[in-house]
Amino acid sequence: MSIFKRRSLLGLWALVLIVFAMLLMYFDQQTNDLNRVRASLAMLITPLEYAVNLPVSALDWLSGGLTSRHTLLQQNKKLQTQLLLLQAKMQSLLLLEKENRDLRALLQSSKHVANKAVVAQIIATATDPFVHQITLNKGRKAGVYVGQPVIDASGIIGQVIHVSMFTARVLLLSAPRSAVPVIDNRSGIRAITIGTGTGDQLQLLHVAKTSDIKVGDELVTSGLGGRYPEDYPVAVVNKVQMLPGQAFAMITATPTAHLNEGRMLLLIWPTPKLEHKKRIG
Amino acid sequence: MLSSIKFGLVITISFIFAIMLTLLPLPGWTVWLKPAWVMLVLFYWVLVMPDKVNVTVAWIVGLMVDVVSGTFLGAHAFAMVILAYFIYKLHRRMRVFPLLQQTLTVLGFMLVYQLIIFTIQGIGGDLPHTWLFWLAPLTSALFWPWVSWLLQDIQERLALHV
């Protein structure tokens, strides 16, 4: 340090550091070469993230321990009824699935059905609100990979963008950098949603004014990007505007998943579509 | 020699605490109000010990903030090096400012910091769509008297002098 006591040298050194920072930014934006650097730096941060999360999880644990027997029994009963109902529904679903598979076999096409899924916990949310990222407590050790879809009970949450040994960063649907290929469940119109950065609004890109998309339409993943598996709910259209001056319709939608709530999410491993390849080849 | 080890330890711990404060989960309405804790701590150390904490520390700490906040690697490092350099340049004058004037100076620096981050984010494509983004420098400045008082207290208790 002492050699930089002289001011002229400090200015020069600052310039070198600035140029170095700019180079880093350039490579981080343009290439994936820095992912390993980021992953190893994230390892240093991981204990801090867990430490900060400790009071929160301690509180969870404490409130769990202090719940009365009565409440627990009630909850248990409620859950059992719910389970029974879901199992009943499941039976018909299994039948449908089998039927669907048979029909698809007849048509010689294939669609993913079963996915491997793992429950992950959110341990941190991004500090800059417009970055729209969350950190999960599952990393490369659990088999998480970059580009992996993340869902919750009601829809798509986003995709994994960085993986370190024990944690993974997820880019939420609502980030301006996040785009999801979707299809309108009612009319079959394809579109792409992008985040607006406001948390609960998605925008549909380049939809022709004549397209048949109405308020209340459900948008599900089309699976065209190859990232997200097909037919997971993404958003519900909440506003359709045809502005005379604009070339495309202005359509916004509300995500069905609870992007800003909850602590548990599902990481899914979509089954590779082997048969598709066979068909093409 | 011993004092320099102690000094390094205090600095490191203060930055770790600042990063933990940054990571702290807070209720939703506070997202735009979150002060730039790490920059505040860096500001203090450059101000009181400019020959030990300056652009090099700023660069390293900035990189950690980039990892924590998920911005492009180097974005916060870039902003912090620039600020640290100018704080270094002006530290003699700023040290003798009365607290109010010092706080206002911090506000000015924090606005520049936010502007740099804003510009870099803009080049990367994700800009916040709200004016609330510019509230964070204000809260940072409001926290300055407390942060500087706390760090000064720690420094005096541990008898760390330049």
Coordinates of C-alpha atoms in Angstrom, one line a residue:
Chain A
M1 CA 0.0 0.0 0.0
S2 CA 2.7 2.4 1.0
I3 CA 4.0 2.8 -2.6
F4 CA 0.6 4.3 -3.5
K5 CA 1.0 7.1 -0.9
R6 CA 2.1 9.4 -3.5
R7 CA -1.0 10.9 -5.1
S8 CA -0.1 10.8 -8.7
L9 CA 0.4 7.0 -8.5
L10 CA -2.9 6.5 -6.7
G11 CA -4.7 8.3 -9.5
L12 CA -3.0 6.0 -12.0
W13 CA -3.8 2.9 -10.0
A14 CA -7.5 4.0 -9.7
L15 CA -7.6 4.3 -13.5
V16 CA -6.1 0.8 -13.8
L17 CA -8.8 -0.6 -11.5
I18 CA -11.5 1.2 -13.3
V19 CA -10.4 -0.2 -16.6
F20 CA -10.2 -3.6 -15.1
A21 CA -13.8 -3.2 -13.7
M22 CA -15.0 -2.2 -17.1
L23 CA -13.4 -5.3 -18.7
L24 CA -15.0 -7.5 -16.1
M25 CA -18.4 -5.9 -16.9
Y26 CA -17.9 -6.3 -20.6
F27 CA -17.0 -10.0 -20.3
D28 CA -19.8 -10.7 -17.7
Q29 CA -22.3 -9.2 -20.1
Q30 CA -21.0 -10.7 -23.3
T31 CA -19.8 -14.2 -22.3
N32 CA -20.3 -16.9 -19.8
D33 CA -16.6 -17.1 -18.9
L34 CA -17.0 -15.3 -15.6
N35 CA -19.6 -17.7 -14.2
R36 CA -16.9 -19.7 -12.5
V37 CA -15.4 -16.6 -10.9
R38 CA -18.9 -15.6 -9.8
A39 CA -19.6 -19.1 -8.4
S40 CA -16.4 -19.1 -6.3
L41 CA -17.0 -15.6 -5.0
A42 CA -20.6 -16.6 -4.2
M43 CA -19.1 -19.4 -2.0
L44 CA -17.6 -16.6 0.2
I45 CA -21.0 -15.0 0.5
T46 CA -22.9 -18.2 1.2
P47 CA -22.1 -18.3 4.9
L48 CA -23.3 -14.7 5.3
E49 CA -26.5 -15.5 3.5
Y50 CA -27.1 -18.4 5.8
A51 CA -26.2 -16.3 8.8
V52 CA -28.6 -13.5 7.9
N53 CA -31.3 -16.1 7.2
L54 CA -30.7 -17.7 10.6
P55 CA -33.1 -15.4 12.7
V56 CA -35.8 -15.9 10.1
S57 CA -35.6 -19.7 10.2
A58 CA -35.2 -19.7 14.0
L59 CA -38.4 -17.7 14.2
D60 CA -40.1 -20.2 11.9
W61 CA -38.9 -23.1 14.1
L62 CA -39.9 -21.3 17.3
S63 CA -43.4 -20.5 16.0
G64 CA -43.7 -24.2 14.9
G65 CA -42.7 -25.3 18.4
L66 CA -45.1 -23.0 20.1
T67 CA -48.2 -23.9 18.0
S68 CA -50.9 -25.4 20.2
R69 CA -51.9 -29.0 20.0
H70 CA -55.4 -28.0 19.0
T71 CA -54.2 -25.9 16.0
L72 CA -52.0 -28.7 14.9
L73 CA -54.8 -31.3 15.1
Q74 CA -57.0 -29.0 13.2
Q75 CA -54.4 -28.4 10.5
N76 CA -53.7 -32.1 10.3
K77 CA -57.4 -32.8 9.8
K78 CA -57.7 -30.2 7.1
L79 CA -54.6 -31.5 5.3
Q80 CA -55.9 -35.0 5.4
T81 CA -59.1 -34.0 3.8
Q82 CA -57.2 -32.1 1.2
L83 CA -55.0 -35.1 0.6
L84 CA -58.0 -37.3 0.2
L85 CA -59.5 -34.9 -2.3
L86 CA -56.2 -34.6 -4.2
Q87 CA -55.8 -38.4 -4.3
A88 CA -59.3 -38.8 -5.7
K89 CA -58.5 -36.2 -8.4
M90 CA -55.2 -38.0 -9.0
Q91 CA -57.0 -41.2 -9.9
S92 CA -58.8 -39.6 -12.7
L93 CA -55.6 -37.9 -13.7
L94 CA -53.7 -41.1 -13.9
L95 CA -56.4 -42.5 -16.1
L96 CA -56.3 -39.4 -18.3
E97 CA -52.5 -39.6 -18.4
K98 CA -52.6 -43.2 -19.6
E99 CA -55.2 -42.4 -22.2
N100 CA -53.2 -39.4 -23.3
R101 CA -50.1 -41.5 -23.6
D102 CA -51.9 -44.1 -25.6
L103 CA -53.3 -41.5 -27.9
R104 CA -50.0 -39.8 -28.4
A105 CA -48.4 -43.2 -29.0
L106 CA -50.9 -43.6 -31.8
L107 CA -50.0 -40.2 -33.2
Q108 CA -46.3 -41.0 -32.7
S109 CA -45.5 -37.9 -30.8
S110 CA -44.3 -37.5 -27.3
K111 CA -44.8 -35.0 -24.5
H112 CA -43.1 -34.8 -21.2
V113 CA -45.2 -36.1 -18.4
A114 CA -43.2 -36.9 -15.3
N115 CA -40.6 -34.4 -14.1
K116 CA -38.1 -34.8 -11.3
A117 CA -38.6 -32.1 -8.8
V118 CA -36.9 -31.0 -5.6
V119 CA -38.1 -28.5 -3.0
A120 CA -35.8 -25.6 -2.4
Q121 CA -35.9 -22.8 0.1
I122 CA -35.3 -19.1 -0.6
I123 CA -32.5 -17.9 1.5
A124 CA -32.0 -14.4 0.1
T125 CA -33.6 -12.0 -2.3
A126 CA -31.5 -9.7 -4.5
T127 CA -30.7 -6.5 -2.8
D128 CA -31.3 -4.2 -5.8
P129 CA -35.0 -4.3 -6.3
F130 CA -34.8 -4.0 -10.1
V131 CA -32.5 -7.0 -10.4
H132 CA -35.3 -9.5 -9.6
Q133 CA -33.2 -12.4 -8.4
I134 CA -33.5 -14.8 -5.5
T135 CA -31.0 -17.2 -4.0
L136 CA -32.0 -20.8 -3.3
N137 CA -30.4 -23.2 -0.9
K138 CA -29.7 -25.9 -3.5
G139 CA -26.6 -25.7 -5.7
R140 CA -24.4 -27.8 -7.9
K141 CA -24.3 -30.4 -5.2
A142 CA -28.0 -31.0 -5.7
G143 CA -27.6 -31.2 -9.4
V144 CA -28.9 -27.7 -10.2
Y145 CA -27.9 -26.4 -13.6
V146 CA -27.9 -23.0 -15.3
G147 CA -31.2 -22.6 -17.2
Q148 CA -33.2 -24.8 -15.0
P149 CA -36.9 -23.9 -14.6
V150 CA -38.2 -23.0 -11.1
I151 CA -41.9 -23.2 -10.3
D152 CA -44.2 -22.8 -7.3
A153 CA -47.6 -24.3 -6.7
S154 CA -49.3 -22.0 -9.1
G155 CA -46.9 -21.4 -11.9
I156 CA -43.5 -20.6 -13.3
I157 CA -41.2 -18.5 -11.1
G158 CA -38.2 -18.1 -13.3
Q159 CA -35.0 -19.8 -14.3
V160 CA -31.6 -20.5 -12.7
I161 CA -28.9 -18.2 -13.9
H162 CA -25.9 -18.8 -11.6
V163 CA -25.0 -21.9 -9.7
S164 CA -22.5 -22.2 -6.9
M165 CA -21.7 -25.3 -4.8
F166 CA -24.5 -24.8 -2.3
T167 CA -26.7 -22.0 -3.7
A168 CA -28.3 -21.0 -6.9
R169 CA -29.5 -17.7 -8.2
V170 CA -32.9 -17.5 -9.9
L171 CA -33.9 -14.8 -12.3
L172 CA -37.6 -14.1 -11.7
L173 CA -40.2 -13.8 -14.5
S174 CA -40.6 -10.2 -13.6
A175 CA -37.0 -9.1 -14.5
P176 CA -36.7 -7.1 -17.7
R177 CA -34.0 -9.6 -18.8
S178 CA -36.4 -12.5 -18.5
A179 CA -38.4 -13.7 -21.4
V180 CA -40.8 -16.7 -21.6
P181 CA -42.3 -18.2 -24.7
V182 CA -46.0 -18.6 -24.0
I183 CA -49.1 -19.8 -25.7
D184 CA -52.6 -18.5 -25.2
N185 CA -54.5 -21.5 -23.7
R186 CA -57.8 -20.4 -25.3
S187 CA -56.9 -19.3 -28.8
G188 CA -53.5 -20.9 -29.3
I189 CA -51.7 -17.6 -30.1
R190 CA -48.0 -17.8 -29.5
A191 CA -46.2 -14.9 -27.8
I192 CA -43.3 -14.0 -25.6
T193 CA -43.7 -12.4 -22.2
I194 CA -41.0 -10.1 -20.8
G195 CA -40.8 -8.7 -17.3
T196 CA -41.4 -5.0 -16.7
G197 CA -39.4 -4.7 -13.5
T198 CA -42.4 -3.9 -11.5
G199 CA -42.9 -7.2 -9.8
D200 CA -46.4 -8.1 -10.7
Q201 CA -46.7 -7.1 -14.4
L202 CA -45.5 -8.9 -17.5
Q203 CA -45.7 -7.6 -21.0
L204 CA -46.4 -9.4 -24.3
L205 CA -43.9 -8.6 -27.0
H206 CA -44.8 -8.0 -30.6
V207 CA -48.4 -9.2 -30.7
A208 CA -50.2 -8.2 -33.8
K209 CA -53.3 -6.0 -33.2
T210 CA -55.5 -8.6 -34.9
S211 CA -54.5 -11.4 -32.5
D212 CA -57.2 -13.1 -30.6
I213 CA -56.0 -12.4 -27.0
K214 CA -58.5 -11.2 -24.5
V215 CA -58.5 -10.1 -20.8
G216 CA -58.6 -13.2 -18.6
D217 CA -56.9 -15.5 -21.0
E218 CA -54.5 -17.9 -19.4
L219 CA -51.0 -18.0 -20.8
V220 CA -49.0 -21.2 -20.4
T221 CA -45.5 -22.0 -21.5
S222 CA -45.2 -23.2 -25.0
G223 CA -41.9 -25.0 -24.5
L224 CA -40.5 -23.4 -27.7
G225 CA -37.5 -21.9 -26.1
G226 CA -36.3 -25.2 -24.9
R227 CA -35.8 -23.8 -21.4
Y228 CA -39.3 -24.2 -19.8
P229 CA -41.3 -27.4 -20.2
E230 CA -44.7 -27.1 -21.9
D231 CA -48.0 -26.2 -20.4
Y232 CA -47.0 -24.7 -17.1
P233 CA -49.1 -21.6 -16.2
V234 CA -47.3 -18.3 -16.5
A235 CA -49.7 -15.5 -16.4
V236 CA -53.2 -14.2 -16.9
V237 CA -53.9 -11.4 -19.3
N238 CA -55.2 -8.4 -17.4
K239 CA -55.1 -5.6 -20.0
V240 CA -55.3 -5.4 -23.7
Q241 CA -54.8 -2.0 -25.4
M242 CA -54.8 -1.2 -29.1
L243 CA -53.1 2.2 -29.4
P244 CA -53.5 3.7 -32.9
G245 CA -50.0 5.0 -32.9
Q246 CA -48.4 1.7 -32.0
A247 CA -47.5 -1.1 -34.4
F248 CA -48.4 -3.8 -31.9
A249 CA -51.0 -4.4 -29.3
M250 CA -50.1 -3.4 -25.7
I251 CA -50.9 -6.4 -23.6
T252 CA -50.0 -6.9 -20.0
A253 CA -50.5 -9.9 -17.8
T254 CA -50.2 -10.8 -14.1
P255 CA -48.0 -13.8 -13.2
T256 CA -49.9 -16.7 -11.7
A257 CA -47.0 -17.7 -9.4
H258 CA -46.5 -15.7 -6.2
L259 CA -43.2 -14.1 -7.1
N260 CA -42.7 -12.1 -4.0
E261 CA -44.2 -14.5 -1.4
G262 CA -43.5 -17.8 0.1
R263 CA -40.2 -19.4 1.0
M264 CA -40.5 -22.8 -0.7
L265 CA -40.1 -23.4 -4.4
L266 CA -39.7 -26.3 -6.7
L267 CA -36.7 -26.9 -8.9
I268 CA -37.8 -29.2 -11.8
W269 CA -35.8 -31.4 -14.2
P270 CA -37.8 -31.6 -17.4
T271 CA -37.4 -35.0 -19.1
P272 CA -35.5 -34.7 -22.3
K273 CA -37.7 -35.1 -25.4
L274 CA -36.0 -37.9 -27.1
E275 CA -38.8 -38.9 -29.3
H276 CA -39.0 -35.4 -30.8
K277 CA -35.4 -35.9 -32.0
K278 CA -36.3 -39.2 -33.4
R279 CA -39.2 -37.7 -35.3
I280 CA -37.1 -35.0 -36.8
G281 CA -34.2 -37.3 -37.7
Chain B
M1 CA 2.6 -4.6 13.2
L2 CA 0.1 -5.9 15.7
S3 CA -2.0 -2.8 15.3
S4 CA -2.1 -3.2 11.5
I5 CA -3.5 -6.7 11.9
K6 CA -6.1 -5.5 14.3
F7 CA -6.9 -2.7 11.9
G8 CA -7.3 -5.1 9.0
L9 CA -9.6 -7.3 11.1
V10 CA -11.8 -4.4 12.2
I11 CA -12.1 -3.2 8.6
T12 CA -13.0 -6.7 7.3
I13 CA -15.6 -7.3 10.1
S14 CA -17.2 -3.9 9.5
F15 CA -17.5 -4.7 5.7
I16 CA -18.9 -8.2 6.5
F17 CA -21.5 -6.5 8.7
A18 CA -22.4 -4.1 6.0
I19 CA -22.9 -6.9 3.5
M20 CA -25.1 -8.8 6.0
L21 CA -27.2 -5.6 6.4
T22 CA -27.5 -5.5 2.7
L23 CA -28.7 -9.1 2.6
L24 CA -31.1 -8.6 5.5
P25 CA -34.6 -9.6 4.4
L26 CA -36.9 -6.6 5.0
P27 CA -40.6 -6.0 4.4
G28 CA -41.6 -5.3 0.8
W29 CA -42.2 -1.5 1.1
T30 CA -38.6 -0.9 2.1
V31 CA -37.0 -2.2 -1.1
W32 CA -36.4 1.2 -2.6
L33 CA -35.3 2.7 0.7
K34 CA -32.4 0.4 1.4
P35 CA -29.3 2.4 2.1
A36 CA -26.0 1.5 0.4
W37 CA -24.5 0.1 3.6
V38 CA -21.2 -1.0 2.1
M39 CA -20.6 2.3 0.4
L40 CA -21.4 4.1 3.7
V41 CA -18.8 2.0 5.6
L42 CA -16.3 2.5 2.7
F43 CA -16.9 6.2 2.8
Y44 CA -16.1 6.3 6.5
W45 CA -12.9 4.3 6.3
V46 CA -11.6 6.3 3.3
L47 CA -12.3 9.5 5.1
V48 CA -10.5 8.6 8.3
M49 CA -7.7 6.4 6.9
P50 CA -7.2 7.4 3.3
D51 CA -3.7 6.0 3.1
K52 CA -4.8 2.5 4.2
V53 CA -8.3 2.2 2.7
N54 CA -8.7 3.6 -0.7
V55 CA -9.3 2.5 -4.3
T56 CA -7.9 -1.0 -3.9
V57 CA -10.2 -1.9 -1.0
A58 CA -13.0 -0.2 -2.8
W59 CA -12.5 -2.4 -5.9
I60 CA -12.5 -5.7 -3.9
V61 CA -15.5 -4.7 -1.8
G62 CA -17.3 -3.5 -4.9
L63 CA -16.8 -6.9 -6.5
M64 CA -18.4 -8.6 -3.4
V65 CA -21.4 -6.3 -3.6
D66 CA -21.8 -7.3 -7.3
V67 CA -22.0 -10.9 -6.3
V68 CA -24.4 -10.2 -3.5
S69 CA -26.7 -8.0 -5.5
G70 CA -26.6 -9.9 -8.8
T71 CA -25.5 -7.0 -10.9
F72 CA -22.8 -7.3 -13.6
L73 CA -19.4 -8.2 -12.1
G74 CA -17.5 -5.0 -11.8
A75 CA -20.5 -2.6 -11.8
H76 CA -20.3 -1.7 -8.1
A77 CA -16.5 -2.0 -8.1
F78 CA -16.4 0.6 -10.9
A79 CA -18.6 3.0 -8.9
M80 CA -16.8 2.5 -5.6
V81 CA -13.4 3.0 -7.1
I82 CA -14.5 6.3 -8.6
L83 CA -16.1 7.5 -5.3
A84 CA -13.2 6.3 -3.2
Y85 CA -10.8 8.2 -5.4
F86 CA -12.7 11.5 -5.0
I87 CA -13.3 10.9 -1.2
Y88 CA -9.5 10.4 -1.0
K89 CA -8.9 13.7 -2.9
L90 CA -11.3 15.6 -0.7
H91 CA -10.8 13.9 2.7
R92 CA -8.8 16.8 4.3
R93 CA -11.6 19.2 3.6
M94 CA -14.5 16.8 4.4
R95 CA -13.0 15.8 7.8
V96 CA -13.4 19.3 9.2
F97 CA -17.0 19.8 7.9
P98 CA -19.7 20.2 10.5
L99 CA -22.0 17.1 10.6
L100 CA -24.8 18.7 8.6
Q101 CA -22.5 19.7 5.8
Q102 CA -20.8 16.3 5.9
T103 CA -24.2 14.6 5.6
L104 CA -25.0 16.8 2.6
T105 CA -21.7 15.9 1.0
V106 CA -22.5 12.2 1.5
L107 CA -25.8 12.8 -0.2
G108 CA -24.1 14.3 -3.2
F109 CA -21.6 11.4 -3.4
M110 CA -24.4 8.8 -3.0
L111 CA -26.4 10.4 -5.8
V112 CA -23.3 10.1 -8.0
Y113 CA -23.0 6.5 -6.9
Q114 CA -26.6 5.8 -7.8
L115 CA -26.2 7.6 -11.1
I116 CA -23.3 5.4 -12.0
I117 CA -25.1 2.2 -11.1
F118 CA -28.2 3.5 -13.0
T119 CA -26.1 4.1 -16.1
I120 CA -24.4 0.7 -16.0
Q121 CA -27.7 -1.0 -15.5
G122 CA -29.1 1.0 -18.4
I123 CA -26.4 -0.3 -20.7
G124 CA -27.1 -3.8 -19.5
G125 CA -30.8 -3.4 -20.3
D126 CA -32.6 -3.6 -16.9
L127 CA -33.7 -0.2 -15.7
P128 CA -36.0 0.4 -12.8
H129 CA -39.2 1.8 -14.0
T130 CA -39.8 4.1 -11.1
W131 CA -38.5 7.3 -9.6
L132 CA -38.4 5.6 -6.2
F133 CA -34.9 4.4 -7.3
W134 CA -33.5 7.8 -6.3
L135 CA -34.7 7.6 -2.7
A136 CA -31.9 5.3 -1.7
P137 CA -29.2 8.0 -1.7
L138 CA -31.4 10.0 0.6
T139 CA -31.7 7.2 3.2
S140 CA -28.0 6.5 2.9
A141 CA -27.3 10.1 3.8
L142 CA -29.7 10.0 6.7
F143 CA -27.9 7.0 8.1
W144 CA -24.5 8.7 7.7
P145 CA -24.4 10.4 11.1
W146 CA -25.2 7.1 12.9
V147 CA -22.8 5.0 10.8
S148 CA -19.9 7.4 11.3
W149 CA -20.7 7.8 15.0
L150 CA -20.8 4.0 15.5
L151 CA -17.6 3.4 13.5
Q152 CA -15.8 6.2 15.3
D153 CA -16.8 4.8 18.6
I154 CA -15.5 1.3 17.7
Q155 CA -12.3 2.9 16.5
E156 CA -11.8 4.8 19.7
R157 CA -12.6 1.9 21.9
L158 CA -10.0 -0.3 20.1
A159 CA -7.6 2.6 20.1
L160 CA -7.0 2.4 16.3
H161 CA -5.3 5.5 15.1
V162 CA -3.9 6.6 11.9

